[in-house]
Short mmCIF file of C-alpha atoms in Angstrom, two decimals:
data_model
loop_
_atom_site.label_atom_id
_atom_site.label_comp_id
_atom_site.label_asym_id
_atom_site.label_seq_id
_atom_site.Cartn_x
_atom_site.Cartn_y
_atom_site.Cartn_z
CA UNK D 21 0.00 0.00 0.00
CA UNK D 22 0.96 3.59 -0.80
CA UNK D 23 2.44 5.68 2.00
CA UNK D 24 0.22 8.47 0.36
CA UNK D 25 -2.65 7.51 2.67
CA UNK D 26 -1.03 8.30 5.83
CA UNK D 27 0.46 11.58 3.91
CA UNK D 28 -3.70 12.46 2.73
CA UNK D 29 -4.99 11.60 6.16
CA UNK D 30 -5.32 12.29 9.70
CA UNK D 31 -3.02 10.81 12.39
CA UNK D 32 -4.66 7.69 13.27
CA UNK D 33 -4.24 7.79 16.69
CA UNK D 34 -6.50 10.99 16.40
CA UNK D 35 -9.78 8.10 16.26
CA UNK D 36 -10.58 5.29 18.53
CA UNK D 37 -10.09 2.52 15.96
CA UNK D 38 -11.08 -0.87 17.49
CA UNK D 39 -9.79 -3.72 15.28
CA UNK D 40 -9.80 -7.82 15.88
CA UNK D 41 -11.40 -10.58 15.21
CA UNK D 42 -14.49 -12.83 16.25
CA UNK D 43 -12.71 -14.45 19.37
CA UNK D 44 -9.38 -14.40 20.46
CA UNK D 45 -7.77 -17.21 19.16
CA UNK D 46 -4.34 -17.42 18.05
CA UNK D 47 -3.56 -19.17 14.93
CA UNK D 48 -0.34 -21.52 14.75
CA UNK D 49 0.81 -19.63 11.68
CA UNK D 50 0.61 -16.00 13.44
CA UNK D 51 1.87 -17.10 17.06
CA UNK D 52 5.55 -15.43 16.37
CA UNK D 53 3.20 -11.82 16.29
CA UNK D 54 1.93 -12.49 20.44
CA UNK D 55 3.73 -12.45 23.16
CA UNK D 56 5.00 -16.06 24.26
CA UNK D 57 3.94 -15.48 27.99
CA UNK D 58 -0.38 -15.19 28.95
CA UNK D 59 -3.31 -16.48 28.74
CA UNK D 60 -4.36 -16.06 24.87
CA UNK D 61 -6.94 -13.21 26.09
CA UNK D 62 -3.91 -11.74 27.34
CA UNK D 63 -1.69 -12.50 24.12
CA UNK D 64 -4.18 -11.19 22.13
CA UNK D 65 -4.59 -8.15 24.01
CA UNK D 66 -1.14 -7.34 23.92
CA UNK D 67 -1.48 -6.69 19.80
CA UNK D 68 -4.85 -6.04 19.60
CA UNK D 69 -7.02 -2.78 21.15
CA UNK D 70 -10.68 -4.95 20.59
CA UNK D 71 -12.10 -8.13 20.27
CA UNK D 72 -15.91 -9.43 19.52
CA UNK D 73 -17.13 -12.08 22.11
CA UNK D 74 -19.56 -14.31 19.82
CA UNK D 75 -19.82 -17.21 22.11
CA UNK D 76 -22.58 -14.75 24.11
CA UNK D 77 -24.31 -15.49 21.79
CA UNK D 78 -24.81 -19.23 21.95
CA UNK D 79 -24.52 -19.30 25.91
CA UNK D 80 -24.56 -17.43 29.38
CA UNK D 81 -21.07 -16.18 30.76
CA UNK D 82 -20.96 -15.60 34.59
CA UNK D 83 -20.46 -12.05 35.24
CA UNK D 84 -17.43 -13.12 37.15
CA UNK D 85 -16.46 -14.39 33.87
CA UNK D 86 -16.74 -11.35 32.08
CA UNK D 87 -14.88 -9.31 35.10
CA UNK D 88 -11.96 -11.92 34.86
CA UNK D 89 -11.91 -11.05 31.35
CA UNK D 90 -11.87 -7.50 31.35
CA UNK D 91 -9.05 -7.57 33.84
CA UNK D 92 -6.54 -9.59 31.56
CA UNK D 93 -6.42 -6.87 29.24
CA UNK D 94 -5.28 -3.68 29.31
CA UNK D 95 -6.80 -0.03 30.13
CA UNK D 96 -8.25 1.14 26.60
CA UNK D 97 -9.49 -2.32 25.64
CA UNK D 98 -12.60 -2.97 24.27
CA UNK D 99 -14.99 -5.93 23.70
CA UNK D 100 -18.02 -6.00 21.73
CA UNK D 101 -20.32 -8.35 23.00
CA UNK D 102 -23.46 -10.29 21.11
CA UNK D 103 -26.21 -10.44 22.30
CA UNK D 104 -28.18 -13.95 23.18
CA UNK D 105 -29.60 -15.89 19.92
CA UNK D 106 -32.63 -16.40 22.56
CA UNK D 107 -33.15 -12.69 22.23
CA UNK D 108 -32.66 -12.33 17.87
CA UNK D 109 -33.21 -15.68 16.73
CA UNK D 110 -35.72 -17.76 19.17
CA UNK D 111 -37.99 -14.43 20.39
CA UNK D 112 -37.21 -12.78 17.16
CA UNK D 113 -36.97 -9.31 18.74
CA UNK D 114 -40.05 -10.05 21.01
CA UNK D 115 -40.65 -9.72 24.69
CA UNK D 116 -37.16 -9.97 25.46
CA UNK D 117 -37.28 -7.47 28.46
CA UNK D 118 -36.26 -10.55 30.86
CA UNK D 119 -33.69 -12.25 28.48
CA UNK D 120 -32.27 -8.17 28.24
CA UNK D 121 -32.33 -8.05 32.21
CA UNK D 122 -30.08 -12.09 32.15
CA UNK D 123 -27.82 -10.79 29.40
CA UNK D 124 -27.08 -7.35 30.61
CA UNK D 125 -26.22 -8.45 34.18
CA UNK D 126 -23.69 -10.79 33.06
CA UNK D 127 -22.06 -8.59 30.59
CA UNK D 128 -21.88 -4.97 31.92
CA UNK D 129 -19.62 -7.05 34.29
CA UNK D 130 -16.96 -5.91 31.81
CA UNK D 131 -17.34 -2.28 32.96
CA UNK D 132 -15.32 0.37 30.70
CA UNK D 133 -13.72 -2.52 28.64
CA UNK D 134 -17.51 -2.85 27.41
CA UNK D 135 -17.41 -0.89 23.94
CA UNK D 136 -20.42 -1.96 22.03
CA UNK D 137 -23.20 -4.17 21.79
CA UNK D 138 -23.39 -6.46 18.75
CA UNK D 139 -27.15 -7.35 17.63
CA UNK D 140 -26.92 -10.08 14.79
CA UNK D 141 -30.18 -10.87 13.16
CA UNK D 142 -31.46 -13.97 11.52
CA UNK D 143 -31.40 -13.39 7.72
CA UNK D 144 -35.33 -14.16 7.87
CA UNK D 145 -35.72 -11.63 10.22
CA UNK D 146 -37.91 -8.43 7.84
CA UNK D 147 -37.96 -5.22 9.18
CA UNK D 148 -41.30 -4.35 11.74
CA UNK D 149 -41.65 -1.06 12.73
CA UNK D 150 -43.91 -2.10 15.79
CA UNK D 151 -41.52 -4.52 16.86
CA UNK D 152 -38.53 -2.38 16.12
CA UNK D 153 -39.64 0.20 18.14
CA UNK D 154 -40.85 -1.81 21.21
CA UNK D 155 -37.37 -3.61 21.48
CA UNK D 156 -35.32 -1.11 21.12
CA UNK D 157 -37.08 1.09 23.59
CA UNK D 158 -36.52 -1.74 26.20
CA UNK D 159 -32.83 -2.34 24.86
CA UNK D 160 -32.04 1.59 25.65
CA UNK D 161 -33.96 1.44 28.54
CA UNK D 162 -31.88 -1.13 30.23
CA UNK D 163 -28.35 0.35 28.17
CA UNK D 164 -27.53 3.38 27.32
CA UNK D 165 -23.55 2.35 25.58
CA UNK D 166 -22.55 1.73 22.11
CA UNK D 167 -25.14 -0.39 19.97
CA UNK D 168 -24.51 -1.96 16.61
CA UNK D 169 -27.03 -3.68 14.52
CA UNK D 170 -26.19 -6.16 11.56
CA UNK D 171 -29.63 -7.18 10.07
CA UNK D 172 -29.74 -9.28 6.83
CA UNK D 173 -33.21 -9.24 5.48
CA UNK D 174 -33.22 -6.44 2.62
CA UNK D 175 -36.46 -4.74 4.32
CA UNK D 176 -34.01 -3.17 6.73
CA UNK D 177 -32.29 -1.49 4.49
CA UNK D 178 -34.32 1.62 3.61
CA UNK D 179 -34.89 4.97 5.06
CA UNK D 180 -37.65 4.05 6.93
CA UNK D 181 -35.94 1.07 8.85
CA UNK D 182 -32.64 3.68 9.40
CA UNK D 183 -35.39 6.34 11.70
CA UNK D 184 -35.68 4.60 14.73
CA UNK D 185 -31.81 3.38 14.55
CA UNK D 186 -31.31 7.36 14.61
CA UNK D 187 -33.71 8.02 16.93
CA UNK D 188 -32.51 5.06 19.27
CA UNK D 189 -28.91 5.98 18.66
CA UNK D 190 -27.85 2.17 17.03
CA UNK D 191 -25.27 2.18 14.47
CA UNK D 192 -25.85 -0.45 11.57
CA UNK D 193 -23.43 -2.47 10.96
CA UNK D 194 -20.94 -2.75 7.17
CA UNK D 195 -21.03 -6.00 6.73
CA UNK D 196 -19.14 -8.22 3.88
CA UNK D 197 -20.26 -9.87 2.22
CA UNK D 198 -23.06 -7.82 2.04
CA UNK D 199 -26.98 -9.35 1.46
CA UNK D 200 -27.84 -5.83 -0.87
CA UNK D 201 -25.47 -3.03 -1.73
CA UNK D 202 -26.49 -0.61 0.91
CA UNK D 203 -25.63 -3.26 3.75
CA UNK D 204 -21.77 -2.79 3.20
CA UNK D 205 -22.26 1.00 4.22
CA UNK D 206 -22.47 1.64 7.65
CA UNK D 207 -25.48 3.71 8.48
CA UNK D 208 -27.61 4.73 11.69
CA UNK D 209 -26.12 6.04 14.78
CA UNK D 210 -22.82 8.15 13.46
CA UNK D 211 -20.85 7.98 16.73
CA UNK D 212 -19.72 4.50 15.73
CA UNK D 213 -18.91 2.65 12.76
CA UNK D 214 -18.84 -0.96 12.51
CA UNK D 215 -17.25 -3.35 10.30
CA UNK D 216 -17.99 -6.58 9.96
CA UNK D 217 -16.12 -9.04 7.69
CA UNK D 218 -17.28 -12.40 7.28
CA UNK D 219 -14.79 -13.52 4.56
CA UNK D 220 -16.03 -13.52 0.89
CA UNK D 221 -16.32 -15.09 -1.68
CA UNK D 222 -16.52 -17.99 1.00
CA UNK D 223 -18.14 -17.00 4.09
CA UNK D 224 -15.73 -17.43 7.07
CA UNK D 225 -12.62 -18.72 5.30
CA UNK D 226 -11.76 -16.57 2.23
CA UNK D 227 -8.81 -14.12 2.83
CA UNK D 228 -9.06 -10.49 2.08
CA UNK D 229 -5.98 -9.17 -0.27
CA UNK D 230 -3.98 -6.29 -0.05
CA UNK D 231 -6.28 -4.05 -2.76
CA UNK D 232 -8.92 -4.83 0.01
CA UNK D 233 -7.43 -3.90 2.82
CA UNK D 234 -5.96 -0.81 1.31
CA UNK D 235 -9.22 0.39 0.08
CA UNK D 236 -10.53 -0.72 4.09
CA UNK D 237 -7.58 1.65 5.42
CA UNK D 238 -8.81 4.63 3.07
CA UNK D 239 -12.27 4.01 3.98
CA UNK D 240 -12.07 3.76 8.08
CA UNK D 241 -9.18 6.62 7.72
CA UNK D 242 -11.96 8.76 5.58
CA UNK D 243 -14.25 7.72 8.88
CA UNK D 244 -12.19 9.34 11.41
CA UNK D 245 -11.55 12.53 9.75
CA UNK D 246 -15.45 12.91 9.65
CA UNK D 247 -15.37 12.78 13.11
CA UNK D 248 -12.39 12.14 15.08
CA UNK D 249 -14.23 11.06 18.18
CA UNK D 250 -16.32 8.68 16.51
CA UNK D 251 -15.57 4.45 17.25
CA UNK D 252 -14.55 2.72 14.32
CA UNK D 253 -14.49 -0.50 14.56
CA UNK D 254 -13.37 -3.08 12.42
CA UNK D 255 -13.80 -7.04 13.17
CA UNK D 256 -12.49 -10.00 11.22
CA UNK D 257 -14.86 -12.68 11.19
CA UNK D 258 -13.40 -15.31 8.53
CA UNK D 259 -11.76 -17.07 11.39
CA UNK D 260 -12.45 -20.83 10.09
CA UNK D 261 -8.45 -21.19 8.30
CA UNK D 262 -7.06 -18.37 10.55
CA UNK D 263 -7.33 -15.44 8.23
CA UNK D 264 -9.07 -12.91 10.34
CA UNK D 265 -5.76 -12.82 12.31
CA UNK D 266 -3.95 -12.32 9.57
CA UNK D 267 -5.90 -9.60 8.33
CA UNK D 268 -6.27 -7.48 11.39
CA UNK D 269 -3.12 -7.19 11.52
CA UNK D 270 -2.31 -6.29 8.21
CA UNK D 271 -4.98 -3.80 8.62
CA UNK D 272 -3.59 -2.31 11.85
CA UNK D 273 -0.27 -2.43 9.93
CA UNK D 274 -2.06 0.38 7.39
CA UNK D 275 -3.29 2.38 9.73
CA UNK D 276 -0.26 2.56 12.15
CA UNK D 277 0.90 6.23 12.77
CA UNK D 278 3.95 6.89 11.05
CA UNK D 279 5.99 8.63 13.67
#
């Protein structure tokens, strides 16, 4: 990648870029790029500023858990944390005041480490506007941090679906690959922007080259200067062969500060 990017842009240390992957696993072909000594939370931590918990999603943590957690890394990391399948998959958005109440007490256990909220929904899910508004008015008021919402039914992804994101403050997520064009821009709530790359062509295994990961650096360095106190995060999800590791830090590597 051209050095002309950092020359065009603002210092990067200017933004609160969070960048990792979906867990923190270490592959065997990127070990010599952690620390030999740690836990692999604390490994990981030591390269990376953020990580995305996604096994929230298929079970409980103890808050203990989380609080264990959040102490292995250091001060200005971040998790983002998704939220139950029981809540997006199995009540589909419904009456999940109670499964909200569970979730939250477990993972606000985290305390500042907590960055964002990750709210994946089932690509069957359509867009309601009753229901929409009815969970995210108990989401918000239960939690009023960082919210991002990856939806993959193309009813969400229209004006009228973006309101109550606004009005609720939830950022969308940019996801790849992405169900319809407008789902690879981020949208809703602009005090965050999240990325979320799944690996394409094949879901969870294909590697991202250089061209895309240069044209990643422009765009999240293009984020920043639109608002320097924005989040921009950025989370590798094509973890099956070990590329997400591999990527995020090639990605960090473009966006390092060149002093």
């Amino acid at each position: 990648m051209s050095s002309s990017i950092h020359e065009s842009s603002p210092d990067p240390s200017s933004a609160r870029f969070r960048i990792g992957t979906a867990g923190w696993s270490l592959p065997k072909a990127e070990q010599d790029a952690f620390p030999v000594e740690g836990t692999h939370l604390e490994r990981y931590a030591a390269r990376f500023p953020a990580v995305e918990i996604n096994s929230s999603f298929y079970r409980p943590h103890r808050p203990s858990t989380y609080a264990r957690w959040a102490e292995s890394v250091p001060a200005g990391f971040r998790f983002a944390v998704k939220v139950p399948r029981a809540i997006t998959h199995e009540r589909r958005l419904r009456d999940a005041g109670d499964a909200l109440d569970g979730f939250l007490a477990e993972a606000t256990a985290l305390g500042p480490a907590l960055g964002c909220l990750l709210v994946q929904l089932p690509p069957s899910l359509a867009y309601d506007a009753k229901v929409v508004e009815a969970f995210l008015r108990a989401l918000r008021a239960r939690h009023d941090g960082a919210v991002a919402l990856e939806p993959r039914h193309a009813t969400w992804f229209t004006p009228e679906a973006e309101r109550p994101l606004l009005a609720h403050g939830i950022a969308r997520v940019a996801a790849d690959p992405a169900k319809v064009p407008a789902a690879a821009e981020p949208a809703g709530d602009p005090r965050v922007v999240y990325y979320r790359l799944h690996g394409s062509p094949r879901i969870y295994y294909s590697d991202y080259d250089d061209a895309y990961l240069d044209a990643l650096a422009v765009r999240m360095l293009a984020d920043a200067h639109a608002d320097a106190a924005r989040d921009v995060w950025c989370i590798f999800d094509n973890t099956a062969l070990g590329c997400a590791t591999k990527n995020a830090l090639a990605l960090m590597e473009r966006l390092r500060d060149d002093d």
